[in-house]
PDB file of C-alpha atoms in Angstrom:
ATOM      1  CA  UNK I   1    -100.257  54.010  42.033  1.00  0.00           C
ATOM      2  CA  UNK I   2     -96.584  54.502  41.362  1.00  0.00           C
ATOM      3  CA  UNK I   3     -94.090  54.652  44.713  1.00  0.00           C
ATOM      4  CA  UNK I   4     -90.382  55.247  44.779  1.00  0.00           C
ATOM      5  CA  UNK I   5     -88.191  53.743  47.579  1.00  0.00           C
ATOM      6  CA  UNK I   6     -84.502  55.086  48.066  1.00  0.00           C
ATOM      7  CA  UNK I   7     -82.354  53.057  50.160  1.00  0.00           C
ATOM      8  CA  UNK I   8     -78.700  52.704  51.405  1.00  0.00           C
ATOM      9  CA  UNK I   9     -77.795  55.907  53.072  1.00  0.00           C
ATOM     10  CA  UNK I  10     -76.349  56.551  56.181  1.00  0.00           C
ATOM     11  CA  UNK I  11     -73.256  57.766  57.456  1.00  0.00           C
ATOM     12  CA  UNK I  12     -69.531  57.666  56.033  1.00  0.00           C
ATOM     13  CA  UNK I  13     -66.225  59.181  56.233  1.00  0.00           C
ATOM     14  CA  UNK I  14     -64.623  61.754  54.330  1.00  0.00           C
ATOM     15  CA  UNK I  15     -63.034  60.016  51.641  1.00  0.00           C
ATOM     16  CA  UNK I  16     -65.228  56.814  51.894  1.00  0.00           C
ATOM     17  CA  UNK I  17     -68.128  55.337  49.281  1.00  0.00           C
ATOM     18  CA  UNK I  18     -71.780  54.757  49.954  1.00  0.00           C
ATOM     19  CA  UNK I  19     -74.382  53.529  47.385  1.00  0.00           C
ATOM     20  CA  UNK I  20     -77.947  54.982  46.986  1.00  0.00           C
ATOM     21  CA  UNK I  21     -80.849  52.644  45.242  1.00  0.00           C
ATOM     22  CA  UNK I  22     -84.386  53.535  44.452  1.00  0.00           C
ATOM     23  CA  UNK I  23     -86.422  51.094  43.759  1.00  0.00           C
ATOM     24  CA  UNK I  24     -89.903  52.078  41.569  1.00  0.00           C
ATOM     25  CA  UNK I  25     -93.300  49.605  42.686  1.00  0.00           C
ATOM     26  CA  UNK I  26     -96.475  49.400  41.484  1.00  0.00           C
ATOM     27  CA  UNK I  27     -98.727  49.490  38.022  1.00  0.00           C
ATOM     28  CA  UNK I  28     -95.853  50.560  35.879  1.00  0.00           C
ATOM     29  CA  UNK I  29     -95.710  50.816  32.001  1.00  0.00           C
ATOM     30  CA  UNK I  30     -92.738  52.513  31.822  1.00  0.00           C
ATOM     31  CA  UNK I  31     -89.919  54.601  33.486  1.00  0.00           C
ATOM     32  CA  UNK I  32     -88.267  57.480  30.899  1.00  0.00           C
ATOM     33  CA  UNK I  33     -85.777  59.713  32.979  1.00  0.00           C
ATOM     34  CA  UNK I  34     -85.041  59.058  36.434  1.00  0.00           C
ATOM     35  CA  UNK I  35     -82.961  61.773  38.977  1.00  0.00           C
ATOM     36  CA  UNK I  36     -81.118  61.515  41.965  1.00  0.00           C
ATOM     37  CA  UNK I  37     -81.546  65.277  43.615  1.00  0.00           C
ATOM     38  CA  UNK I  38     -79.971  66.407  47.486  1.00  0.00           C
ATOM     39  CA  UNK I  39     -80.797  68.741  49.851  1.00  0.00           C
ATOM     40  CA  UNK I  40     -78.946  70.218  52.599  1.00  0.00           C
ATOM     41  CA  UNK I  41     -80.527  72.041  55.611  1.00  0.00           C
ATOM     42  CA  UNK I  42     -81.120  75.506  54.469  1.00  0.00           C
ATOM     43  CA  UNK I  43     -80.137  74.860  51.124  1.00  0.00           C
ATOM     44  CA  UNK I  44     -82.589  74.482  47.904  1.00  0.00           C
ATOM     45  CA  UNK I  45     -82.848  71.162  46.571  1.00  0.00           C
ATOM     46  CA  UNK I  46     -79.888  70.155  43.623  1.00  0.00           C
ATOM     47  CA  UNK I  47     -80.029  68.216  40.885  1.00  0.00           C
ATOM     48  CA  UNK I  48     -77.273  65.300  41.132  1.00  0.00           C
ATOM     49  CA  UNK I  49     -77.245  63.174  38.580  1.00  0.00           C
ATOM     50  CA  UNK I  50     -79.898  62.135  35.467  1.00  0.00           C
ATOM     51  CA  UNK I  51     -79.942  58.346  33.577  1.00  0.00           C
ATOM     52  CA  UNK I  52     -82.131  58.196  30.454  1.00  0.00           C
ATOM     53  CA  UNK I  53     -83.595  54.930  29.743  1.00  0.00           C
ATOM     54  CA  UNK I  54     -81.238  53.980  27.373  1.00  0.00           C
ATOM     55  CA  UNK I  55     -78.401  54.986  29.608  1.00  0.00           C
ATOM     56  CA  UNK I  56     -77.743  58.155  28.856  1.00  0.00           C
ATOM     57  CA  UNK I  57     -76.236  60.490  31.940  1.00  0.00           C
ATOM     58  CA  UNK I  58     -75.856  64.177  33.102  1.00  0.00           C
ATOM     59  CA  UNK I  59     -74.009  65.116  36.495  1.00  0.00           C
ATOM     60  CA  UNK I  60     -73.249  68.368  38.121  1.00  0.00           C
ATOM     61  CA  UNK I  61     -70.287  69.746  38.284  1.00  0.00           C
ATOM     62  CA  UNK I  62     -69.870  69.460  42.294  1.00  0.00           C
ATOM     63  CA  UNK I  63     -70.316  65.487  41.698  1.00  0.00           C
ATOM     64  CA  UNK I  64     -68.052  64.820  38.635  1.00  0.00           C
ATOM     65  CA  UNK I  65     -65.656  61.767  38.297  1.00  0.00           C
ATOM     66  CA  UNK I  66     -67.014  61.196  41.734  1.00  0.00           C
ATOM     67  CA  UNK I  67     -70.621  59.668  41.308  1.00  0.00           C
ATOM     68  CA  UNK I  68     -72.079  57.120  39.199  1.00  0.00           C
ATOM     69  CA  UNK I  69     -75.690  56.746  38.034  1.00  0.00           C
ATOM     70  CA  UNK I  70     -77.232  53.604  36.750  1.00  0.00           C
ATOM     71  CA  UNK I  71     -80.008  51.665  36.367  1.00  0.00           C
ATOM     72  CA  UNK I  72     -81.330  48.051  35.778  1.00  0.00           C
ATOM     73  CA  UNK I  73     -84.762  48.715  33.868  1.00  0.00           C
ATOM     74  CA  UNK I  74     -85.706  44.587  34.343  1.00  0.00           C
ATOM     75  CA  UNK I  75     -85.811  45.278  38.238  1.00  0.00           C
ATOM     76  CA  UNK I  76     -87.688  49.570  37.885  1.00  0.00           C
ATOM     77  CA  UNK I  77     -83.910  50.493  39.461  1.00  0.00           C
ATOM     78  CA  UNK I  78     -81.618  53.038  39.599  1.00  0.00           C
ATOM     79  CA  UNK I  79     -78.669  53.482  41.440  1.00  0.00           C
ATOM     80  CA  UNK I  80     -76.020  56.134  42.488  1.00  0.00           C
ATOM     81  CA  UNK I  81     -72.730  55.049  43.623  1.00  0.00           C
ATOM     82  CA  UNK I  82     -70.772  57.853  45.408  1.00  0.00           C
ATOM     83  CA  UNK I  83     -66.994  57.904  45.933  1.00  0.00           C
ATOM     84  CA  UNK I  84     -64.648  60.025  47.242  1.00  0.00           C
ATOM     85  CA  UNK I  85     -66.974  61.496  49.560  1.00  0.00           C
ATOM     86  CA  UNK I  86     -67.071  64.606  51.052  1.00  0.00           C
ATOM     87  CA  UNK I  87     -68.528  66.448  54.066  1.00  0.00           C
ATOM     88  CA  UNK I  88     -70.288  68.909  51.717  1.00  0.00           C
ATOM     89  CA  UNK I  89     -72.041  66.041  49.646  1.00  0.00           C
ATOM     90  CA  UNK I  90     -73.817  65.664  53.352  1.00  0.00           C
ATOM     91  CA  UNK I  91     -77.636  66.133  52.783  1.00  0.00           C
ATOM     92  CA  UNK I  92     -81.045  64.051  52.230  1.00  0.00           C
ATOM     93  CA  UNK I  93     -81.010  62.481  49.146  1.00  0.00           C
ATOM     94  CA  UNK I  94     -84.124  62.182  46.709  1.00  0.00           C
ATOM     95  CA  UNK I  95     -84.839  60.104  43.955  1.00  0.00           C
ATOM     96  CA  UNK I  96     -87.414  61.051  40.937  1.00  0.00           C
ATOM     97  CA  UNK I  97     -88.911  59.495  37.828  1.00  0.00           C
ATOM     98  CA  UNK I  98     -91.240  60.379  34.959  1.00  0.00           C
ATOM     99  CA  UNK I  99     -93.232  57.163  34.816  1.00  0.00           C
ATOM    100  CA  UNK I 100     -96.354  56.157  32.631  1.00  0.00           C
ATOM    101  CA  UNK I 101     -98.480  54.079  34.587  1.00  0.00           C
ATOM    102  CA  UNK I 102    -100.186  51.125  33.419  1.00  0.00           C
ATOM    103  CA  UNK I 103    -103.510  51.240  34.689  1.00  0.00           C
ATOM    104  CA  UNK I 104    -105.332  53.992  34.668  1.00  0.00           C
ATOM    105  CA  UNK I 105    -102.565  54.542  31.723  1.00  0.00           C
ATOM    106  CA  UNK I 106    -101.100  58.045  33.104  1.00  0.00           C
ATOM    107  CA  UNK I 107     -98.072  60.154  32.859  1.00  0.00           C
ATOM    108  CA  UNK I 108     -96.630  60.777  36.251  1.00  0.00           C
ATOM    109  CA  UNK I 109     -93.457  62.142  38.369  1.00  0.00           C
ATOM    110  CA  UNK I 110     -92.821  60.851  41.518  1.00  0.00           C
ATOM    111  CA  UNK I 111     -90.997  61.773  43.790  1.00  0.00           C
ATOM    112  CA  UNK I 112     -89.066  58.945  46.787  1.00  0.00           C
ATOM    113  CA  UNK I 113     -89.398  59.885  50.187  1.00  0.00           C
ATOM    114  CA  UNK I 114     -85.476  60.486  50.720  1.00  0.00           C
ATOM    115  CA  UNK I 115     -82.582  58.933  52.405  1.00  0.00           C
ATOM    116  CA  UNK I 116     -80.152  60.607  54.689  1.00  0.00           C
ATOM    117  CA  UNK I 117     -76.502  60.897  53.858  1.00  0.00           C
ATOM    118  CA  UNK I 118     -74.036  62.259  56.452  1.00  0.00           C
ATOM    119  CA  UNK I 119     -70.490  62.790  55.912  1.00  0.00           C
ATOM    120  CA  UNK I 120     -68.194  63.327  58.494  1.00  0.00           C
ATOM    121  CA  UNK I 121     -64.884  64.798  58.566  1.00  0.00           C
TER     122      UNK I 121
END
């Protein structure tokens, strides 16, 4: 089995920085694309940000020139470092991954469990 783990949210100020990890465990081969998606109460889940393996990156527009996605592929890690937040960016925050798994060999997407974000103003 695969698992995702997001860590590293909590609360901040408008204006202030928080950053988001996911770590992936377990019988992996390989991780291809991983996301960071949000949700707000009420709202419908939003993609956020994609890394490629080899590092390439898409954001939406509502997080441009303020978030940063990465990854470290030696540790099964991505990251998403959030500046300049604001009270709107306020919502659980999911991480996902296509991942082939190494045994059974298996494609898979999984899904972390989420970590809260709050933004005050």
């Amino acid at each position: 089995q695969v698992q995702l783990v997001e860590s590293g949210g909590g609360l901040a100020q408008a204006g202030g920085s928080l950053r988001l990890s996911c770590a992936a465990s377990g019988s992996i081969f390989s991780i291809s694309i991983m996301r960071w998606y949000r949700q707000a109460p009420g709202q419908e889940r939003e993609l956020v940000a994609t890394i490629s393996r080899g590092g390439t990156t898409n954001y939406a527009d509502s997080v441009k020139g303020r978030f940063t996605i990465s990854r470290d592929n030696a540790k099964n890690t991505a990251y998403l470092q959030m500046n300049s937040l604001k009270p709107e960016d306020t919502a659980v925050y999911y991480c996902n991954a296509g991942v082939t798994q190494s045994s059974p060999i298996r494609a898979l997407e999984v899904w972390g469990q989420g970590t809260q974000v709050t933004v005050s103003s």
